[in-house]
Coordinates of C-alpha atoms in Angstrom, one line a residue:
M1013 CA 15.8 -0.4 -12.8
S1014 CA 13.9 0.8 -9.9
V1015 CA 11.2 -1.1 -7.8
R1016 CA 7.8 0.3 -8.6
I1017 CA 6.0 0.7 -5.2
A1018 CA 2.4 1.4 -4.4
F1019 CA 1.6 2.5 -0.8
H1020 CA -1.7 1.5 0.7
G1021 CA -2.4 3.9 3.7
A1022 CA -0.2 6.6 2.0
A1023 CA -1.8 9.6 3.9
G1024 CA -1.2 8.0 7.2
R1025 CA 1.7 8.7 9.5
M1026 CA 3.7 5.7 8.3
G1027 CA 2.5 5.9 4.8
Q1028 CA 3.8 9.4 4.6
R1029 CA 7.2 8.5 5.9
L1030 CA 7.5 5.6 3.4
V1031 CA 6.5 7.9 0.5
A1032 CA 9.1 10.5 1.7
L1033 CA 11.8 7.8 2.0
A1034 CA 11.0 5.9 -1.4
S1035 CA 10.8 9.2 -3.2
A1036 CA 14.3 10.2 -2.2
D1037 CA 15.9 6.8 -3.1
A1038 CA 16.7 6.1 -6.7
A1039 CA 16.2 2.3 -6.1
F1040 CA 12.5 2.9 -5.8
Q1041 CA 9.7 4.6 -7.8
V1042 CA 6.5 5.5 -6.0
V1043 CA 3.7 4.8 -8.7
A1044 CA 0.6 4.7 -6.5
A1045 CA -0.5 6.2 -3.2
L1046 CA -3.7 4.6 -2.1
E1047 CA -6.3 5.5 0.6
N1048 CA -10.0 4.8 1.2
P1049 CA -12.4 6.5 -1.3
T1050 CA -13.7 9.1 1.3
H1051 CA -10.3 10.2 2.5
P1052 CA -10.0 14.0 2.6
K1053 CA -6.6 14.0 1.0
L1054 CA -7.8 12.1 -2.1
G1055 CA -6.5 13.8 -5.3
Q1056 CA -3.6 15.5 -3.5
D1057 CA 0.0 14.8 -4.5
A1058 CA 1.4 12.1 -2.3
G1059 CA 4.8 13.8 -2.0
A1060 CA 3.1 17.1 -1.0
V1061 CA 1.1 15.3 1.8
A1062 CA 4.4 13.6 3.0
G1063 CA 6.2 16.9 3.1
V1064 CA 8.8 16.3 0.3
G1065 CA 7.2 18.3 -2.4
L1066 CA 5.4 17.3 -5.6
I1067 CA 6.2 13.8 -6.9
G1068 CA 3.4 13.5 -9.5
V1069 CA 1.6 10.7 -7.8
P1070 CA -2.0 11.6 -6.6
I1071 CA -3.6 9.9 -3.7
T1072 CA -6.3 7.7 -5.1
S1073 CA -8.5 4.9 -4.1
L1074 CA -7.7 2.7 -7.1
L1075 CA -4.7 0.5 -7.9
N1076 CA -4.8 1.2 -11.5
V1077 CA -1.0 1.5 -12.4
P1078 CA 1.5 -1.5 -12.8
C1079 CA 3.6 -2.0 -9.8
D1080 CA 6.1 -4.4 -8.5
V1081 CA 4.8 -4.5 -4.9
V1082 CA 2.2 -3.0 -2.6
I1083 CA 3.2 -2.0 0.8
D1084 CA 0.3 -1.7 3.3
F1085 CA 0.4 0.4 6.4
S1086 CA -3.4 1.1 6.6
V1087 CA -6.0 0.0 9.2
P1088 CA -7.3 -3.6 9.8
A1089 CA -10.6 -2.9 8.1
A1090 CA -8.8 -1.9 4.9
V1091 CA -6.5 -5.0 4.6
P1092 CA -9.1 -7.4 3.1
G1093 CA -9.7 -5.1 0.2
I1094 CA -6.0 -4.7 -0.7
V1095 CA -5.4 -8.3 -0.3
E1096 CA -8.2 -9.1 -2.7
R1097 CA -7.0 -6.4 -5.2
C1098 CA -3.3 -7.6 -5.0
A1099 CA -4.4 -11.4 -5.5
A1100 CA -6.5 -10.4 -8.5
Q1101 CA -3.8 -8.3 -10.0
K1102 CA -1.0 -10.8 -9.1
V1103 CA 0.9 -8.1 -7.2
P1104 CA 3.2 -9.2 -4.2
L1105 CA 2.0 -7.6 -1.0
V1106 CA 3.7 -6.5 2.3
V1107 CA 1.5 -5.9 5.2
A1108 CA 2.6 -4.0 8.2
T1109 CA -0.8 -3.0 9.6
T1110 CA -1.2 -4.2 13.2
G1111 CA -4.3 -5.4 15.1
L1112 CA -5.7 -7.8 12.4
E1113 CA -8.5 -10.1 13.4
S1114 CA -8.4 -13.8 12.7
D1115 CA -10.4 -13.5 9.6
Q1116 CA -8.2 -10.8 8.2
V1117 CA -5.1 -13.1 9.0
N1118 CA -6.9 -16.0 7.2
A1119 CA -7.5 -13.8 4.1
L1120 CA -3.6 -13.1 4.0
R1121 CA -2.8 -16.8 4.4
E1122 CA -5.2 -17.8 1.7
A1123 CA -3.7 -15.0 -0.6
T1124 CA -0.4 -16.8 -0.4
A1125 CA -1.6 -19.4 -2.9
K1126 CA -1.8 -16.8 -5.4
I1127 CA 0.9 -14.0 -4.7
P1128 CA 3.8 -13.6 -2.4
V1129 CA 2.9 -12.0 1.0
L1130 CA 5.0 -10.7 3.7
W1131 CA 3.1 -10.0 6.9
S1132 CA 5.1 -8.3 9.6
P1133 CA 2.9 -6.4 12.1

């Protein structure tokens, strides 16, 4: 059974690399590629954006599919939103975004009461 992963910040440099690596490894299944609602690549296939060909996962702003974990490589301003969504949906979260302010870090800490969180900036 493969781990179902959603990538938040999927169209960014690191997000693209993670999509490419995960899509090439049978241990993982890319099930969601998330970006902000005004991102110019919204609707495009995440694999195509990552340079690995079509993988059948469009870039969207909604986490609306079941997943085992969300990996965030976005921007500090986007972190609170994904923390809130993951906590509400009870999805474990890995945050690798750097430059978080103290209120954003506090939101991560508070989320640990509801979901597993790994923060590694």
